[in-house]
Amino acid sequence: MLKIPLAILALWSSFGSAGPPAESSRADTACRMLGRLFAADTAAPSNSSFTTLATENWSQTSWLTPACIITPHTGAATARALQAIARAGAPFAVRSGGHSPNRGWGNVDGGLLVDLQHLDTVALGTRHGGDVVALGVGNRWGAVYSALNGNGVAPLGGRSPGVGVGGLVTGGGLSLLSNQRGLVADSVLEFEVVLASGKRVVADRSRHSDLFWALKGGSSNFGIVTSVTLPVYPLPAVWFSVLTFAPNATSTLLATLAALQAPGGGLDADPSSDIEIGITHSSTTVLLFRSQTDQARPASFSAFFAIPTLVPPQFGVAPYSTLLGLVGAAASGAAARHEYRTLSTGIGAELYGDVVRIWKDATAPYEGIANFSLVPQPVGARHVRKARGNPMGLGDAPHTWWGIFTDWADPEHDDTLRQLGQDIGRKIDALAQAQGRHVPYIFMNDAAADQEVLQSYGAANLQKLRTVSRKYDPQRVFQKQQYGGFKVGV
């Protein structure tokens, strides 16, 4: 049963009741209630700040029209707002960074948008037996790294500066430090969470340990995470190289990547190393990364240095925040609409070549209306070993997550390009099945709205997630009222 503060009950009774209201009426009622409770932090369509707030999502595919937007400044204010929304039965969405291109992930049509941008604390401290940083989930990772830059430390976090803390952590989170330390979610020491009842709890290994487990990849099925505490690691500077290759080098690059991922290969032998590869129709860009700076040309990457490049390679040593700023600048473009899709396969040069051919053949006819990129993301032994304490079901073997990314400008092409992504995904899945290298796991942070992410975690983990969700949200507020997201179900 929801416990409602007297202030909210008094406001609720002032609006009266004439039976169950329509969804739009519930939203309007909740907006009026929040407008009285948090006048300075609630924006209606008539407010000058409304349009800016409603369109802060990275992708225009997520630009919707909420009934109102509330921007709480504290966890306590977030709790009061959620209570009012739950009491009203109004549809709502929660936004940390707003980087998901999925419609209704971090925005809502006709409901209430809870925008957490003011929960932006970055606080270093010593807890849980070591140095930590407590992050408000309204932070974006670029701001986090910049705030910590002078201290020579960094947590595991996002690879793109514009990604928000909350969604990345509760979706799993892949970092340039993950080859050494695992997924971002697995590094979390504690979550601060607002439940639908308005209760604020801390979840860690000893307190609400079932919720602690569920939030490491279980997303927004249990409450609103307002803060996460992560360990920080010494990282005064990092080594990197950016290499650009012509399309005719792709097969060699893929064979080199497969060898790098193999047991005893470069990623296995040198935990401080990592790699990002972006394949387009015109070129392939490779970012080589190493958290140690003792080698000008690290031995783990020697095979890549032997492949002729399209332009002279770039090498550098820089603060971590500087490198990720370069990555973010390179990833930005004019196209305003985006689609993500992901799937997983085993490792193999022949398989990789077939995957690229499927993707290139399918996307080539549409190059005039969209930009396409294919991103193989290595998942190594340390990723899966450190994933034992989460619900994601990564299995035991190293493998690869494929990101299928599409960017375009004209909304007229939305349905065509989404269908194209689905078709590519089905063909690659069938290929991996035929070659005995299919991996069922779907990486939430890169998943499309139609993908069954939580089902990919395995039946037992999904059932446990449902049990945890029912325990902490017995009224099913996050299943019935939350507008989007990957849900465990009522």
Short mmCIF file of C-alpha atoms in Angstrom, two decimals:
data_model
loop_
_atom_site.label_atom_id
_atom_site.label_comp_id
_atom_site.label_asym_id
_atom_site.label_seq_id
_atom_site.Cartn_x
_atom_site.Cartn_y
_atom_site.Cartn_z
CA MET A 1 0.00 0.00 0.00
CA LEU A 2 1.29 3.45 -0.93
CA LYS A 3 2.09 5.72 1.99
CA ILE A 4 1.27 9.27 0.90
CA PRO A 5 2.51 12.36 2.78
CA LEU A 6 -0.20 14.60 4.16
CA ALA A 7 0.75 17.42 1.79
CA ILE A 8 0.07 15.21 -1.22
CA LEU A 9 -3.15 13.82 0.28
CA ALA A 10 -4.41 17.33 0.94
CA LEU A 11 -3.70 18.40 -2.62
CA TRP A 12 -5.26 15.22 -3.99
CA SER A 13 -8.49 15.73 -2.04
CA SER A 14 -8.71 19.29 -3.32
CA PHE A 15 -9.09 18.00 -6.87
CA GLY A 16 -12.02 15.77 -6.00
CA SER A 17 -12.85 12.41 -7.57
CA ALA A 18 -15.62 11.29 -9.90
CA GLY A 19 -14.58 7.70 -10.55
CA PRO A 20 -11.54 6.45 -12.44
CA PRO A 21 -10.24 9.29 -14.62
CA ALA A 22 -8.99 8.92 -18.18
CA GLU A 23 -5.23 8.65 -18.68
CA SER A 24 -4.95 12.26 -19.87
CA SER A 25 -7.02 13.43 -16.92
CA ARG A 26 -4.77 11.49 -14.53
CA ALA A 27 -1.73 13.15 -16.04
CA ASP A 28 -3.31 16.60 -15.81
CA THR A 29 -4.23 15.96 -12.17
CA ALA A 30 -0.70 14.84 -11.32
CA CYS A 31 0.78 17.84 -13.15
CA ARG A 32 -1.39 20.25 -11.16
CA MET A 33 -0.43 18.49 -7.95
CA LEU A 34 3.28 18.66 -8.74
CA GLY A 35 2.94 22.24 -9.91
CA ARG A 36 1.77 23.15 -6.41
CA LEU A 37 4.36 21.05 -4.61
CA PHE A 38 7.31 22.00 -6.85
CA ALA A 39 6.29 25.17 -8.66
CA ALA A 40 9.82 26.16 -9.62
CA ASP A 41 10.69 22.68 -10.88
CA THR A 42 7.59 21.80 -12.90
CA ALA A 43 7.28 22.92 -16.52
CA ALA A 44 3.95 22.85 -18.36
CA PRO A 45 3.64 23.35 -22.14
CA SER A 46 2.99 27.03 -21.49
CA ASN A 47 6.36 27.50 -19.77
CA SER A 48 9.25 28.95 -21.77
CA SER A 49 11.56 26.09 -20.72
CA PHE A 50 9.19 23.32 -21.77
CA THR A 51 10.20 22.83 -25.41
CA THR A 52 13.90 22.83 -24.54
CA LEU A 53 13.35 20.20 -21.84
CA ALA A 54 11.07 18.06 -24.01
CA THR A 55 13.65 17.92 -26.80
CA GLU A 56 16.81 17.28 -24.78
CA ASN A 57 16.84 13.63 -25.81
CA TRP A 58 19.76 12.85 -28.10
CA SER A 59 17.62 11.40 -30.91
CA GLN A 60 14.62 13.13 -32.45
CA THR A 61 12.92 9.73 -32.48
CA SER A 62 12.56 10.30 -28.71
CA TRP A 63 11.20 13.85 -28.90
CA LEU A 64 7.70 13.58 -27.47
CA THR A 65 5.21 15.91 -25.80
CA PRO A 66 4.74 15.31 -22.06
CA ALA A 67 1.83 16.79 -20.17
CA CYS A 68 4.44 18.36 -17.89
CA ILE A 69 8.07 17.92 -16.88
CA ILE A 70 9.40 17.87 -13.34
CA THR A 71 13.10 18.36 -12.59
CA PRO A 72 13.65 17.41 -8.93
CA HIS A 73 16.86 18.55 -7.23
CA THR A 74 17.09 15.86 -4.54
CA GLY A 75 16.28 12.24 -3.91
CA ALA A 76 13.60 13.33 -1.43
CA ALA A 77 11.92 15.51 -4.05
CA THR A 78 12.09 12.64 -6.53
CA ALA A 79 10.33 10.44 -3.98
CA ARG A 80 7.52 12.94 -3.45
CA ALA A 81 7.05 13.37 -7.18
CA LEU A 82 6.88 9.62 -7.76
CA GLN A 83 4.32 9.23 -4.97
CA ALA A 84 2.10 11.84 -6.58
CA ILE A 85 2.39 10.16 -9.98
CA ALA A 86 1.64 6.74 -8.53
CA ARG A 87 -1.32 8.08 -6.56
CA ALA A 88 -2.76 9.71 -9.68
CA GLY A 89 -2.25 6.58 -11.80
CA ALA A 90 -0.65 8.79 -14.44
CA PRO A 91 1.66 7.59 -17.21
CA PHE A 92 5.27 8.71 -16.76
CA ALA A 93 8.83 8.32 -17.97
CA VAL A 94 12.16 8.91 -16.26
CA ARG A 95 15.16 10.50 -17.99
CA SER A 96 18.77 10.32 -16.83
CA GLY A 97 20.74 11.34 -19.93
CA GLY A 98 18.15 10.69 -22.64
CA HIS A 99 20.57 8.92 -24.97
CA SER A 100 18.33 6.00 -25.97
CA PRO A 101 16.81 6.47 -29.43
CA ASN A 102 13.85 4.24 -28.51
CA ARG A 103 10.52 6.06 -28.43
CA GLY A 104 9.28 6.36 -24.84
CA TRP A 105 12.67 5.57 -23.28
CA GLY A 106 13.32 8.80 -21.38
CA ASN A 107 10.30 10.72 -22.68
CA VAL A 108 6.52 10.36 -22.82
CA ASP A 109 3.54 11.55 -24.84
CA GLY A 110 0.78 12.97 -22.67
CA GLY A 111 2.28 11.82 -19.37
CA LEU A 112 4.76 13.16 -16.84
CA LEU A 113 8.48 13.27 -17.57
CA VAL A 114 10.70 13.05 -14.50
CA ASP A 115 13.98 14.61 -15.66
CA LEU A 116 16.84 13.86 -13.25
CA GLN A 117 19.38 16.32 -14.67
CA HIS A 118 19.71 18.19 -11.36
CA LEU A 119 20.81 15.04 -9.56
CA ASP A 120 24.37 15.80 -10.65
CA THR A 121 26.54 15.20 -7.60
CA VAL A 122 30.10 13.95 -8.17
CA ALA A 123 31.50 13.21 -4.70
CA LEU A 124 34.76 11.40 -4.01
CA GLY A 125 35.11 9.56 -0.72
CA THR A 126 36.34 6.43 1.03
CA ARG A 127 33.80 3.67 1.63
CA HIS A 128 33.42 -0.03 1.06
CA GLY A 129 37.11 -0.48 1.82
CA GLY A 130 38.48 1.87 -0.83
CA ASP A 131 38.23 5.08 -2.82
CA VAL A 132 34.82 5.66 -4.37
CA VAL A 133 32.75 8.23 -6.17
CA ALA A 134 29.05 8.81 -5.56
CA LEU A 135 27.32 9.96 -8.76
CA GLY A 136 23.90 11.48 -9.14
CA VAL A 137 22.26 9.75 -12.08
CA GLY A 138 21.51 13.05 -13.81
CA ASN A 139 25.19 13.31 -14.69
CA ARG A 140 26.46 12.55 -18.16
CA TRP A 141 29.75 10.70 -18.30
CA GLY A 142 31.68 13.54 -19.89
CA ALA A 143 30.90 15.75 -16.90
CA VAL A 144 31.92 12.96 -14.50
CA TYR A 145 35.32 12.45 -16.13
CA SER A 146 35.96 16.19 -16.32
CA ALA A 147 35.11 16.63 -12.63
CA LEU A 148 37.53 13.85 -11.67
CA ASN A 149 40.28 14.76 -14.13
CA GLY A 150 42.37 16.74 -11.66
CA ASN A 151 42.33 13.85 -9.20
CA GLY A 152 43.92 11.36 -11.59
CA VAL A 153 41.19 8.77 -11.03
CA ALA A 154 38.20 7.43 -12.95
CA PRO A 155 35.41 4.90 -12.43
CA LEU A 156 34.19 2.43 -15.00
CA GLY A 157 31.76 4.43 -17.10
CA GLY A 158 30.41 5.26 -20.51
CA ARG A 159 32.55 5.58 -23.64
CA SER A 160 30.53 8.52 -24.99
CA PRO A 161 30.50 11.81 -23.03
CA GLY A 162 26.80 12.47 -23.73
CA VAL A 163 25.46 9.24 -22.25
CA GLY A 164 23.71 9.48 -18.88
CA VAL A 165 24.86 7.63 -15.77
CA GLY A 166 21.55 6.02 -14.80
CA GLY A 167 20.57 4.24 -18.00
CA LEU A 168 24.08 3.00 -18.76
CA VAL A 169 24.62 1.48 -15.30
CA THR A 170 21.25 -0.25 -14.99
CA GLY A 171 21.54 -1.54 -18.57
CA GLY A 172 24.92 -3.20 -17.99
CA GLY A 173 27.38 -0.62 -19.28
CA LEU A 174 30.44 -1.18 -21.42
CA SER A 175 33.60 0.82 -20.65
CA LEU A 176 37.04 1.16 -22.20
CA LEU A 177 38.21 -0.31 -18.89
CA SER A 178 35.86 -3.31 -19.11
CA ASN A 179 38.44 -5.69 -20.57
CA GLN A 180 40.30 -5.34 -17.29
CA ARG A 181 37.50 -4.78 -14.79
CA GLY A 182 34.24 -6.07 -16.26
CA LEU A 183 30.96 -4.29 -16.98
CA VAL A 184 30.08 -1.00 -15.34
CA ALA A 185 27.10 -2.53 -13.53
CA ASP A 186 29.33 -5.15 -11.94
CA SER A 187 31.51 -2.46 -10.38
CA VAL A 188 28.64 -0.74 -8.55
CA LEU A 189 29.00 -0.79 -4.76
CA GLU A 190 25.61 0.66 -3.91
CA PHE A 191 22.48 2.12 -5.44
CA GLU A 192 20.20 4.72 -3.87
CA VAL A 193 16.67 3.99 -5.06
CA VAL A 194 13.26 5.62 -4.75
CA LEU A 195 10.48 3.02 -4.66
CA ALA A 196 6.95 3.68 -5.93
CA SER A 197 5.80 3.80 -2.30
CA GLY A 198 8.02 6.84 -1.77
CA LYS A 199 10.44 4.91 0.38
CA ARG A 200 14.12 5.58 -0.28
CA VAL A 201 16.45 2.63 0.14
CA VAL A 202 20.11 1.81 -0.28
CA ALA A 203 20.82 -1.46 -2.07
CA ASP A 204 24.22 -3.12 -1.72
CA ARG A 205 25.62 -6.56 -0.90
CA SER A 206 24.21 -6.51 2.65
CA ARG A 207 21.12 -4.28 2.35
CA HIS A 208 18.35 -5.22 -0.07
CA SER A 209 20.81 -7.54 -1.78
CA ASP A 210 18.13 -8.93 -4.11
CA LEU A 211 17.42 -5.42 -5.42
CA PHE A 212 21.17 -4.80 -5.70
CA TRP A 213 21.46 -7.87 -7.94
CA ALA A 214 18.42 -6.93 -10.02
CA LEU A 215 19.54 -3.38 -10.77
CA LYS A 216 22.75 -4.63 -12.43
CA GLY A 217 21.11 -4.97 -15.83
CA GLY A 218 17.45 -5.09 -14.79
CA SER A 219 16.81 -1.46 -15.74
CA SER A 220 13.83 0.56 -14.49
CA ASN A 221 11.56 -2.23 -13.26
CA PHE A 222 12.00 -1.61 -9.53
CA GLY A 223 12.23 2.10 -8.76
CA ILE A 224 14.04 5.28 -9.72
CA VAL A 225 17.77 5.05 -9.09
CA THR A 226 18.93 8.47 -7.88
CA SER A 227 22.59 7.77 -7.10
CA VAL A 228 25.23 5.09 -7.67
CA THR A 229 28.50 4.57 -5.84
CA LEU A 230 31.42 3.19 -7.83
CA PRO A 231 35.07 2.46 -7.07
CA VAL A 232 37.61 4.73 -8.71
CA TYR A 233 40.96 3.64 -10.08
CA PRO A 234 44.21 5.55 -10.65
CA LEU A 235 44.15 6.77 -14.25
CA PRO A 236 46.30 9.88 -14.69
CA ALA A 237 46.63 9.32 -18.45
CA VAL A 238 45.92 6.70 -21.11
CA TRP A 239 47.55 5.61 -24.34
CA PHE A 240 45.51 5.55 -27.55
CA SER A 241 45.82 5.24 -31.29
CA VAL A 242 43.28 5.95 -34.03
CA LEU A 243 43.72 4.01 -37.27
CA THR A 244 41.60 4.42 -40.40
CA PHE A 245 41.50 1.70 -43.05
CA ALA A 246 40.11 1.39 -46.56
CA PRO A 247 37.20 -1.05 -47.15
CA ASN A 248 39.50 -3.59 -48.79
CA ALA A 249 41.30 -4.05 -45.46
CA THR A 250 38.14 -5.14 -43.62
CA SER A 251 38.66 -8.90 -43.92
CA THR A 252 42.23 -8.59 -42.62
CA LEU A 253 41.05 -6.41 -39.76
CA LEU A 254 38.34 -8.88 -38.79
CA ALA A 255 40.79 -11.78 -38.78
CA THR A 256 43.13 -9.68 -36.63
CA LEU A 257 40.27 -8.88 -34.24
CA ALA A 258 39.33 -12.57 -33.92
CA ALA A 259 42.97 -13.43 -33.12
CA LEU A 260 43.10 -10.59 -30.57
CA GLN A 261 40.03 -12.09 -28.82
CA ALA A 262 41.27 -15.68 -28.81
CA PRO A 263 42.51 -17.29 -25.57
CA GLY A 264 46.03 -15.99 -25.04
CA GLY A 265 45.49 -13.24 -27.63
CA GLY A 266 46.23 -9.56 -27.06
CA LEU A 267 43.08 -8.72 -25.10
CA ASP A 268 43.51 -11.77 -22.90
CA ALA A 269 47.25 -11.30 -22.35
CA ASP A 270 47.07 -7.54 -21.72
CA PRO A 271 44.05 -6.66 -19.53
CA SER A 272 44.85 -2.94 -19.74
CA SER A 273 44.10 -2.94 -23.48
CA ASP A 274 40.81 -2.52 -25.30
CA ILE A 275 39.61 -1.84 -28.82
CA GLU A 276 36.70 -0.16 -30.60
CA ILE A 277 35.98 -0.76 -34.28
CA GLY A 278 33.49 1.16 -36.41
CA ILE A 279 32.78 -0.19 -39.89
CA THR A 280 31.10 1.97 -42.53
CA HIS A 281 30.75 1.58 -46.29
CA SER A 282 33.63 3.98 -46.95
CA SER A 283 36.16 3.06 -44.24
CA THR A 284 36.82 1.28 -40.97
CA THR A 285 38.04 3.22 -37.93
CA VAL A 286 39.86 1.48 -35.10
CA LEU A 287 40.46 2.98 -31.67
CA LEU A 288 43.20 1.16 -29.77
CA PHE A 289 43.24 1.89 -26.04
CA ARG A 290 45.53 1.04 -23.15
CA SER A 291 45.22 2.28 -19.58
CA GLN A 292 49.00 1.89 -19.17
CA THR A 293 51.33 4.36 -20.91
CA ASP A 294 54.63 2.47 -20.71
CA GLN A 295 54.70 1.37 -24.38
CA ALA A 296 54.77 3.67 -27.41
CA ARG A 297 53.37 0.88 -29.59
CA PRO A 298 51.93 -1.81 -27.34
CA ALA A 299 52.81 -5.36 -28.29
CA SER A 300 49.19 -6.46 -27.87
CA PHE A 301 48.26 -4.40 -30.94
CA SER A 302 51.27 -5.20 -33.15
CA ALA A 303 49.18 -7.00 -35.80
CA PHE A 304 47.08 -3.84 -36.36
CA PHE A 305 50.15 -1.69 -36.87
CA ALA A 306 51.20 -3.99 -39.73
CA ILE A 307 48.04 -3.28 -41.78
CA PRO A 308 48.34 -0.32 -44.22
CA THR A 309 46.11 2.61 -43.24
CA LEU A 310 44.08 4.99 -45.37
CA VAL A 311 45.52 8.04 -43.62
CA PRO A 312 48.53 8.39 -41.28
CA PRO A 313 47.73 6.84 -37.88
CA GLN A 314 47.25 9.00 -34.82
CA PHE A 315 48.99 8.16 -31.54
CA GLY A 316 48.72 9.93 -28.21
CA VAL A 317 48.85 9.95 -24.43
CA ALA A 318 46.14 12.04 -22.84
CA PRO A 319 43.85 12.34 -19.82
CA TYR A 320 40.97 9.89 -20.02
CA SER A 321 38.44 12.73 -20.28
CA THR A 322 40.31 14.19 -23.25
CA LEU A 323 40.28 10.89 -25.13
CA LEU A 324 36.57 10.38 -24.56
CA GLY A 325 35.92 13.93 -25.67
CA LEU A 326 37.64 13.09 -28.96
CA VAL A 327 35.52 9.94 -29.26
CA GLY A 328 32.36 11.94 -28.65
CA ALA A 329 33.31 14.57 -31.21
CA ALA A 330 34.03 11.90 -33.82
CA ALA A 331 30.68 10.23 -33.18
CA SER A 332 28.61 13.40 -33.53
CA GLY A 333 27.00 14.16 -36.86
CA ALA A 334 24.28 16.12 -38.58
CA ALA A 335 21.75 13.27 -38.76
CA ALA A 336 19.20 13.75 -36.00
CA ARG A 337 17.33 10.44 -35.92
CA HIS A 338 18.91 7.23 -34.71
CA GLU A 339 18.22 3.53 -34.40
CA TYR A 340 20.21 1.02 -32.34
CA ARG A 341 20.05 -2.74 -32.61
CA THR A 342 22.33 -5.40 -31.19
CA LEU A 343 22.95 -9.12 -31.20
CA SER A 344 25.66 -11.47 -30.00
CA THR A 345 27.77 -14.13 -31.68
CA GLY A 346 30.74 -16.30 -30.97
CA ILE A 347 34.21 -15.46 -32.26
CA GLY A 348 35.57 -16.32 -35.71
CA ALA A 349 37.12 -14.56 -38.69
CA GLU A 350 34.88 -16.33 -41.23
CA LEU A 351 31.76 -15.57 -39.23
CA TYR A 352 32.80 -11.92 -38.90
CA GLY A 353 33.29 -11.62 -42.65
CA ASP A 354 29.85 -13.10 -43.29
CA VAL A 355 28.26 -10.71 -40.80
CA VAL A 356 29.81 -7.71 -42.54
CA ARG A 357 28.68 -8.96 -45.96
CA ILE A 358 25.08 -9.37 -44.77
CA TRP A 359 25.12 -5.87 -43.30
CA LYS A 360 26.74 -4.23 -46.34
CA ASP A 361 24.46 -5.94 -48.87
CA ALA A 362 21.35 -4.97 -46.90
CA THR A 363 22.28 -1.33 -46.26
CA ALA A 364 23.90 -0.44 -49.61
CA PRO A 365 20.58 0.43 -51.38
CA TYR A 366 19.76 2.95 -48.63
CA GLU A 367 23.04 4.87 -48.45
CA GLY A 368 21.39 7.91 -50.00
CA ILE A 369 19.00 8.38 -47.08
CA ALA A 370 20.97 7.22 -44.03
CA ASN A 371 24.39 6.64 -42.52
CA PHE A 372 25.15 3.11 -41.38
CA SER A 373 27.78 1.69 -39.06
CA LEU A 374 28.51 -1.78 -37.75
CA VAL A 375 30.40 -2.08 -34.47
CA PRO A 376 31.82 -5.40 -33.22
CA GLN A 377 32.38 -5.11 -29.45
CA PRO A 378 34.63 -7.78 -27.90
CA VAL A 379 33.44 -9.34 -24.64
CA GLY A 380 36.34 -11.14 -23.00
CA ALA A 381 36.94 -13.61 -20.22
CA ARG A 382 37.08 -10.93 -17.54
CA HIS A 383 33.71 -9.52 -18.64
CA VAL A 384 31.98 -12.84 -18.13
CA ARG A 385 33.89 -13.85 -14.97
CA LYS A 386 32.92 -10.63 -13.22
CA ALA A 387 29.28 -10.95 -14.35
CA ARG A 388 28.35 -13.70 -11.89
CA GLY A 389 26.59 -11.25 -9.58
CA ASN A 390 24.12 -9.85 -12.10
CA PRO A 391 20.98 -11.13 -13.88
CA MET A 392 22.28 -10.78 -17.46
CA GLY A 393 23.23 -14.40 -18.11
CA LEU A 394 26.38 -13.73 -20.14
CA GLY A 395 27.47 -17.35 -20.08
CA ASP A 396 31.04 -18.56 -19.70
CA ALA A 397 32.75 -17.96 -23.05
CA PRO A 398 34.16 -14.77 -24.61
CA HIS A 399 32.04 -13.53 -27.50
CA THR A 400 31.13 -10.41 -29.50
CA TRP A 401 28.29 -7.91 -29.26
CA TRP A 402 27.42 -6.42 -32.66
CA GLY A 403 26.01 -2.91 -32.72
CA ILE A 404 23.93 -2.07 -35.80
CA PHE A 405 23.60 1.72 -35.82
CA THR A 406 21.61 3.83 -38.28
CA ASP A 407 21.39 7.63 -38.47
CA TRP A 408 19.11 9.68 -40.72
CA ALA A 409 17.35 13.02 -40.95
CA ASP A 410 13.88 12.59 -42.47
CA PRO A 411 11.10 11.06 -40.31
CA GLU A 412 9.54 9.78 -43.54
CA HIS A 413 12.14 6.99 -43.47
CA ASP A 414 11.56 5.87 -39.86
CA ASP A 415 9.55 2.72 -40.58
CA THR A 416 11.67 1.66 -43.55
CA LEU A 417 14.95 1.91 -41.66
CA ARG A 418 13.62 0.21 -38.53
CA GLN A 419 12.35 -2.68 -40.66
CA LEU A 420 15.75 -2.82 -42.35
CA GLY A 421 17.44 -3.19 -38.97
CA GLN A 422 15.08 -5.99 -37.99
CA ASP A 423 15.79 -7.82 -41.25
CA ILE A 424 19.55 -7.53 -40.80
CA GLY A 425 19.30 -8.79 -37.24
CA ARG A 426 17.28 -11.84 -38.29
CA LYS A 427 19.75 -12.72 -41.05
CA ILE A 428 22.78 -12.44 -38.77
CA ASP A 429 21.06 -14.47 -36.06
CA ALA A 430 20.26 -17.19 -38.60
CA LEU A 431 23.86 -17.15 -39.84
CA ALA A 432 25.25 -17.54 -36.31
CA GLN A 433 22.78 -20.35 -35.61
CA ALA A 434 23.83 -22.16 -38.78
CA GLN A 435 27.50 -21.86 -37.85
CA GLY A 436 26.91 -22.96 -34.26
CA ARG A 437 28.04 -19.59 -32.93
CA HIS A 438 24.80 -18.01 -31.81
CA VAL A 439 24.82 -16.29 -28.41
CA PRO A 440 21.33 -15.47 -27.06
CA TYR A 441 22.32 -12.50 -24.92
CA ILE A 442 21.08 -9.03 -25.99
CA PHE A 443 23.00 -6.02 -24.64
CA MET A 444 20.36 -3.66 -23.27
CA ASN A 445 22.24 -0.40 -23.79
CA ASP A 446 22.32 -0.95 -27.57
CA ALA A 447 18.99 -2.74 -27.99
CA ALA A 448 16.02 -1.68 -30.11
CA ALA A 449 12.60 -1.34 -28.51
CA ASP A 450 11.25 -4.51 -30.14
CA GLN A 451 14.08 -6.75 -28.88
CA GLU A 452 13.36 -9.13 -25.99
CA VAL A 453 16.28 -8.12 -23.82
CA LEU A 454 15.21 -9.47 -20.45
CA GLN A 455 14.10 -12.76 -22.01
CA SER A 456 17.66 -13.15 -23.33
CA TYR A 457 18.92 -13.29 -19.73
CA GLY A 458 17.44 -16.77 -19.36
CA ALA A 459 14.17 -18.01 -17.89
CA ALA A 460 15.46 -18.41 -14.33
CA ASN A 461 16.95 -14.91 -14.18
CA LEU A 462 13.83 -13.38 -15.72
CA GLN A 463 11.64 -15.09 -13.14
CA LYS A 464 13.88 -13.86 -10.34
CA LEU A 465 13.69 -10.31 -11.75
CA ARG A 466 9.91 -10.56 -11.73
CA THR A 467 9.95 -11.72 -8.12
CA VAL A 468 12.16 -8.79 -7.10
CA SER A 469 9.97 -6.37 -9.05
CA ARG A 470 6.81 -7.60 -7.31
CA LYS A 471 8.49 -7.32 -3.92
CA TYR A 472 9.61 -3.71 -4.33
CA ASP A 473 6.74 -2.51 -6.54
CA PRO A 474 3.69 -4.51 -5.41
CA GLN A 475 1.29 -2.01 -7.01
CA ARG A 476 3.09 -2.57 -10.36
CA VAL A 477 3.56 1.16 -10.92
CA PHE A 478 6.66 0.65 -13.06
CA GLN A 479 4.92 -1.99 -15.18
CA LYS A 480 1.53 -0.31 -15.64
CA GLN A 481 2.29 3.41 -15.59
CA GLN A 482 5.85 3.70 -16.93
CA TYR A 483 5.66 4.61 -20.59
CA GLY A 484 8.58 2.74 -22.13
CA GLY A 485 11.50 0.56 -21.18
CA PHE A 486 12.32 -3.14 -21.14
CA LYS A 487 9.79 -4.48 -18.64
CA VAL A 488 9.53 -7.72 -16.70
CA GLY A 489 5.72 -7.66 -17.11
CA VAL A 490 2.77 -7.35 -14.76
#
